[in-house]
Coordinates of C-alpha atoms in Angstrom, one line a residue:
M228 CA 171.1 84.0 105.5
T229 CA 172.1 82.1 108.3
E230 CA 170.8 85.2 111.2
T231 CA 167.3 85.0 111.8
I232 CA 165.3 88.1 110.0
E233 CA 161.8 89.0 111.0
I234 CA 159.2 90.7 108.6
V235 CA 156.2 92.1 108.6
L236 CA 153.2 90.6 106.1
T237 CA 150.2 92.7 106.3
G238 CA 147.5 91.5 104.1
P239 CA 146.9 87.7 102.6
L240 CA 149.4 86.1 100.2
P241 CA 148.4 82.5 98.9
N242 CA 150.1 79.7 100.6
A243 CA 152.7 78.7 97.9
T244 CA 153.9 82.9 98.4
A245 CA 154.0 82.7 101.7
D246 CA 155.5 79.6 102.6
G247 CA 158.3 80.9 100.4
L248 CA 158.6 83.1 103.0
D249 CA 158.5 81.1 106.1
A250 CA 161.0 79.1 104.9
A251 CA 163.5 82.0 104.9
F252 CA 162.6 84.7 107.7
R253 CA 160.4 85.0 110.7
V254 CA 156.8 85.6 109.9
Y255 CA 154.9 87.9 111.7
R256 CA 151.0 88.1 110.6
P257 CA 149.5 90.5 112.5
F258 CA 145.6 90.6 110.2
T259 CA 145.5 87.4 112.0
T260 CA 145.7 86.7 115.3
A261 CA 145.3 88.5 118.1
D262 CA 148.0 86.7 119.5
Q263 CA 149.9 87.4 116.3
K264 CA 149.6 91.4 116.6
E265 CA 151.0 91.3 120.4
K266 CA 154.2 89.6 119.1
L267 CA 154.6 91.4 116.5
D268 CA 154.2 94.9 119.0
K269 CA 157.0 93.0 121.2
A270 CA 159.4 92.4 117.9
A271 CA 158.7 95.7 116.1
A272 CA 162.1 97.3 116.8
E273 CA 163.7 94.1 115.4
I274 CA 161.3 94.2 111.4
R275 CA 163.8 94.6 108.6
G276 CA 160.9 93.9 105.7
V277 CA 157.9 94.1 104.8
A278 CA 155.5 92.3 102.4
A279 CA 152.8 94.6 101.9
G280 CA 149.7 92.0 100.6
V281 CA 146.1 92.5 100.2
S282 CA 144.8 95.3 102.6
H283 CA 143.5 98.9 102.6
D284 CA 146.7 99.8 105.1
H285 CA 148.0 103.5 104.0
L286 CA 152.2 102.6 104.5
N287 CA 153.5 105.9 105.6
D288 CA 155.6 107.5 108.0
A289 CA 153.3 106.1 111.1
F290 CA 154.5 102.7 109.5
F291 CA 157.9 103.5 109.4
D292 CA 157.9 104.9 112.8
R293 CA 157.3 101.4 114.2
F294 CA 159.9 99.9 112.5
P295 CA 163.3 101.7 113.3
K296 CA 165.2 98.8 111.4
L297 CA 163.0 98.6 107.9
E298 CA 164.8 97.8 105.1
I299 CA 162.2 97.0 102.3
L300 CA 158.8 97.1 101.9
A301 CA 157.7 95.0 99.1
S302 CA 154.3 95.9 97.9
C303 CA 151.7 94.0 96.0
G304 CA 150.6 95.6 92.5
V305 CA 152.1 98.2 90.6
G306 CA 150.2 100.8 91.4
Y307 CA 152.0 102.5 94.8
D308 CA 150.1 105.6 95.9
H309 CA 149.1 103.8 98.8
V310 CA 152.9 103.6 99.8
D311 CA 154.9 106.8 100.9
A312 CA 157.7 105.4 98.7
K313 CA 159.4 109.6 99.2
A314 CA 158.8 109.3 103.1
A315 CA 160.3 105.6 102.7
A316 CA 163.5 107.2 100.7
R317 CA 164.6 109.3 103.0
R318 CA 164.8 106.7 105.7
G319 CA 166.6 104.6 103.0
I320 CA 164.2 102.1 103.0
I321 CA 163.4 99.9 99.3
V322 CA 160.0 100.1 98.2
T323 CA 159.8 98.0 95.5
N324 CA 156.2 96.8 93.4
T325 CA 155.3 94.3 90.5
P326 CA 154.9 95.1 87.8
D327 CA 154.5 93.5 83.8
V328 CA 153.1 90.1 85.4
L329 CA 149.9 91.8 85.6
N330 CA 149.8 94.0 82.6
E331 CA 147.0 91.4 79.9
E332 CA 144.8 90.7 83.2
V333 CA 144.4 94.0 84.0
A334 CA 143.9 95.6 79.6
D335 CA 141.5 92.2 79.8
T336 CA 139.6 93.2 82.9
A337 CA 139.3 96.6 80.9
L338 CA 138.0 95.3 77.8
G339 CA 135.6 93.4 79.1
L340 CA 134.7 96.4 81.6
L341 CA 134.3 98.3 78.0
L342 CA 132.0 95.5 76.9
C343 CA 129.2 94.8 79.8
T344 CA 129.3 99.1 79.6
V345 CA 128.8 99.7 76.2
R346 CA 126.3 96.6 75.3
H347 CA 124.3 96.5 78.7
L348 CA 125.5 92.9 79.2
P349 CA 125.4 92.6 82.5
Q350 CA 121.4 94.4 82.4
A351 CA 120.7 92.3 79.4
E352 CA 121.7 89.4 81.7
R353 CA 119.2 90.2 84.9
Y354 CA 116.3 91.1 82.3
L355 CA 117.1 87.0 81.1
R356 CA 116.9 85.8 84.5
A357 CA 114.2 88.1 85.8
G358 CA 111.9 86.3 83.4
K359 CA 111.6 89.4 81.3
W360 CA 112.7 87.7 77.8
P361 CA 109.2 85.9 77.3
T362 CA 106.4 88.5 78.8
H363 CA 108.4 91.7 77.9
G364 CA 110.5 91.2 74.8
D365 CA 113.5 91.4 73.5
Y366 CA 115.7 93.7 76.0
Q367 CA 116.2 97.1 74.5
L368 CA 118.5 98.4 71.9
T369 CA 122.1 98.9 72.9
P370 CA 124.6 101.6 72.3
S371 CA 127.9 100.7 70.5
L372 CA 131.7 100.5 69.9
R373 CA 131.0 100.8 66.0
D374 CA 132.1 104.9 64.8
R375 CA 133.5 105.2 68.5
S376 CA 136.9 106.6 69.0
A377 CA 138.9 106.0 72.2
G378 CA 141.5 108.4 74.6
I379 CA 143.5 106.9 76.9
L380 CA 144.6 108.7 79.6
G381 CA 147.8 106.9 80.7
M382 CA 150.1 105.6 78.2
G383 CA 152.1 102.7 80.4
R384 CA 153.0 98.9 80.0
I385 CA 149.0 98.7 81.2
G386 CA 147.8 101.5 78.2
K387 CA 150.0 100.0 75.7
A388 CA 148.1 96.8 76.1
I389 CA 144.7 98.0 76.6
A390 CA 145.6 99.6 73.0
R391 CA 146.2 97.0 70.9
R392 CA 143.5 95.8 71.8
L393 CA 141.3 98.3 70.8
E394 CA 142.9 98.7 67.5
A395 CA 142.4 95.0 66.6
M396 CA 138.6 96.1 67.6
H397 CA 138.6 98.8 64.8
V398 CA 138.3 101.5 67.6
P399 CA 140.7 104.6 66.6
V400 CA 143.0 105.7 70.2
V401 CA 144.7 108.8 71.3
Y402 CA 145.6 109.0 74.5
H403 CA 146.3 111.4 76.9
T404 CA 150.1 111.7 79.3
R405 CA 152.2 114.7 80.3
R406 CA 154.5 114.1 77.9
P407 CA 154.7 112.2 74.7
V408 CA 155.4 108.4 74.7
A409 CA 158.8 108.0 72.8
D410 CA 157.1 104.4 71.0
V411 CA 153.8 105.3 71.0
A412 CA 152.4 105.8 67.3
Y413 CA 149.2 107.3 68.7
K414 CA 148.1 110.7 68.7
H415 CA 149.2 112.5 71.8
Y416 CA 146.8 115.4 73.7
P417 CA 148.9 117.4 76.3
N418 CA 145.6 119.0 77.8
L419 CA 143.1 116.2 79.3
V420 CA 139.8 118.7 78.4
E421 CA 140.8 119.0 74.7
M422 CA 141.5 114.9 74.5
A423 CA 137.8 114.6 75.7
R424 CA 136.2 116.5 73.5
A425 CA 137.5 114.8 70.8
V426 CA 136.9 111.3 71.5
D427 CA 134.0 109.7 73.4
L428 CA 134.9 107.2 75.0
I429 CA 138.3 108.1 77.7
I430 CA 139.5 104.8 79.0
V431 CA 141.7 105.9 82.9
I432 CA 144.8 104.0 83.5
T433 CA 147.2 106.5 85.7
P434 CA 148.7 106.0 88.5
G435 CA 146.9 107.2 91.3
G436 CA 148.6 109.9 94.0
A437 CA 148.9 113.4 94.4
A438 CA 149.1 114.4 91.5
T439 CA 146.6 112.7 89.2
K440 CA 143.8 113.1 92.2
N441 CA 140.5 114.5 90.5
L442 CA 142.7 114.7 86.8
V443 CA 138.8 113.4 85.8
N444 CA 136.6 116.4 86.8
A445 CA 133.3 117.9 86.0
E446 CA 135.1 120.0 83.3
V447 CA 136.5 116.7 81.5
L448 CA 132.9 115.2 81.8
E449 CA 131.5 118.0 80.6
A450 CA 134.2 118.0 77.3
L451 CA 133.0 114.4 77.1
G452 CA 130.0 115.0 76.5
P453 CA 126.5 112.8 76.4
N454 CA 127.1 110.5 74.1
G455 CA 130.5 109.4 76.5
I456 CA 131.7 106.4 78.5
L457 CA 134.1 106.3 81.0
I458 CA 135.9 103.3 82.5
N459 CA 138.4 104.0 84.8
V460 CA 140.3 100.4 85.9
A461 CA 143.1 103.3 88.0
R462 CA 142.6 104.1 91.4
G463 CA 139.3 105.6 92.2
S464 CA 141.5 108.9 92.9
V465 CA 142.2 109.2 89.9
V466 CA 137.9 110.5 88.9
D467 CA 135.9 113.1 91.5
E468 CA 133.2 110.5 92.0
A469 CA 131.5 113.2 93.0
A470 CA 131.0 115.2 89.6
L471 CA 130.9 111.3 88.0
I472 CA 127.7 111.0 90.2
K473 CA 126.4 114.2 89.4
A474 CA 127.4 114.1 85.7
L475 CA 125.7 110.6 85.3
K476 CA 122.4 111.5 86.9
D477 CA 122.3 115.3 84.7
K478 CA 123.0 113.0 81.7
K479 CA 126.2 115.0 81.2
I480 CA 127.9 111.6 79.8
L481 CA 126.2 108.6 79.0
S482 CA 127.3 105.7 81.4
A483 CA 130.5 104.2 83.3
G484 CA 132.0 100.7 83.9
L485 CA 134.1 101.6 87.2
D486 CA 136.9 99.1 88.6
V487 CA 138.2 101.0 91.4
F488 CA 136.7 103.7 94.2
A489 CA 137.8 106.3 95.7
Q490 CA 136.7 105.0 99.3
E491 CA 137.1 101.1 98.7
P492 CA 135.9 99.2 99.4
K493 CA 132.5 101.2 100.3
V494 CA 130.9 102.2 97.1
P495 CA 128.4 105.5 97.1
Q496 CA 125.0 104.0 96.8
E497 CA 123.8 106.1 94.0
L498 CA 126.2 104.5 91.8
I499 CA 125.0 101.4 92.8
D500 CA 121.3 102.0 91.8
M501 CA 121.9 103.6 89.0
D502 CA 121.4 100.7 86.2
N503 CA 123.3 102.8 83.6
V504 CA 127.0 101.8 84.9
V505 CA 128.2 98.5 85.4
L506 CA 130.3 98.3 89.2
L507 CA 133.1 96.0 89.9
P508 CA 134.9 95.2 93.6
H509 CA 138.7 96.4 92.0
G510 CA 138.9 92.6 90.6
G511 CA 141.2 93.9 87.0
S512 CA 144.5 92.1 88.3
A513 CA 142.2 89.1 90.0
S514 CA 142.8 86.0 88.1
V515 CA 144.6 82.4 89.9
A516 CA 147.5 82.8 87.3
T517 CA 148.4 87.1 87.9
R518 CA 148.0 87.3 91.6
R519 CA 150.2 84.3 92.1
A520 CA 152.5 85.6 90.4
M521 CA 152.6 89.3 91.9
D522 CA 152.4 87.6 95.1
T523 CA 156.0 85.3 94.4
L524 CA 157.6 89.2 92.7
V525 CA 156.3 90.2 96.8
A526 CA 158.2 87.2 98.3
D527 CA 161.4 87.2 95.4
N528 CA 162.2 90.5 96.3
I529 CA 162.2 89.9 99.9
I530 CA 164.4 87.3 99.5
S531 CA 166.3 88.7 96.8
W532 CA 167.4 91.7 98.6
F533 CA 168.5 89.9 102.2
S534 CA 170.5 87.4 100.2
G535 CA 172.7 90.6 99.0
K536 CA 171.4 91.1 95.1
G537 CA 169.2 93.9 95.5
P538 CA 165.4 94.2 95.1
L539 CA 163.8 93.0 91.5
T540 CA 162.0 95.5 91.1
P541 CA 162.2 99.1 92.9
V542 CA 159.8 101.3 92.5
A543 CA 161.8 105.5 91.1
E544 CA 161.4 107.0 94.5
T545 CA 164.2 104.0 95.8
P546 CA 166.5 103.3 93.6
V547 CA 169.3 101.4 95.0
K548 CA 172.9 103.3 94.1
K549 CA 175.0 101.5 92.2

């Protein structure tokens, strides 16, 4: 690459990853200073690549309009519902994501969140720290994973990793997807409500976007029942948040463990105030090693594209023509 190629970094990436981009391209970081934003405004017509780092921006037609020469948008994360990939495809823009490198980390988080929710681990720790153990006696008895069955909503790479962990813990697994997954032996439920009736634990790990918006609604929660537990490590949009809050208040379900929310980083105060809910700040993949691998793949996709080798991990909506 002898010419100077200009790209935009929309949010923070670790220094090592950003250094790799700086070595190959002229990089604009409009989220850092007013000066950088002003420079990007002047250079927008020449921008050819976007590295979408950690941000809550929606990258859609209005975003693409700013950059008429844009060729590739490399998004950090396996989910890319914040990117209008169909709009990108219409413009001939390649979109990439970062699959596989975060599978095990997110699966670990799902199991950790599940254990915290079922066994009240955060609540029990708060009880101890508040000095209540000597004065009030042992913490209350908690629900258990024993004699529970789990329904996984979504059976992609991460869903399979979660299922393996549940099997090792002797928790029976079934799943719901639109179509059965060929290499999966677990029982498939084509109807989500029917699966909810058959289990007392649902783990959500399906992609976000319009197709799955509010997929877990009041009817699903009612079917899950008063002993039911909902875990969401997918996208906040998949669960009808208002219906979930009402189900928890009305004791239609027992509890919930949530790593994602409808309007991040805003979390409804009603959820925060509930003691039978465990909340995490969207940290499913947020380990040093996994985020480094994700961010490196963002950079590698852009470097590979402008080296003439094509993208490494293009999304389904924007395949590279052979």
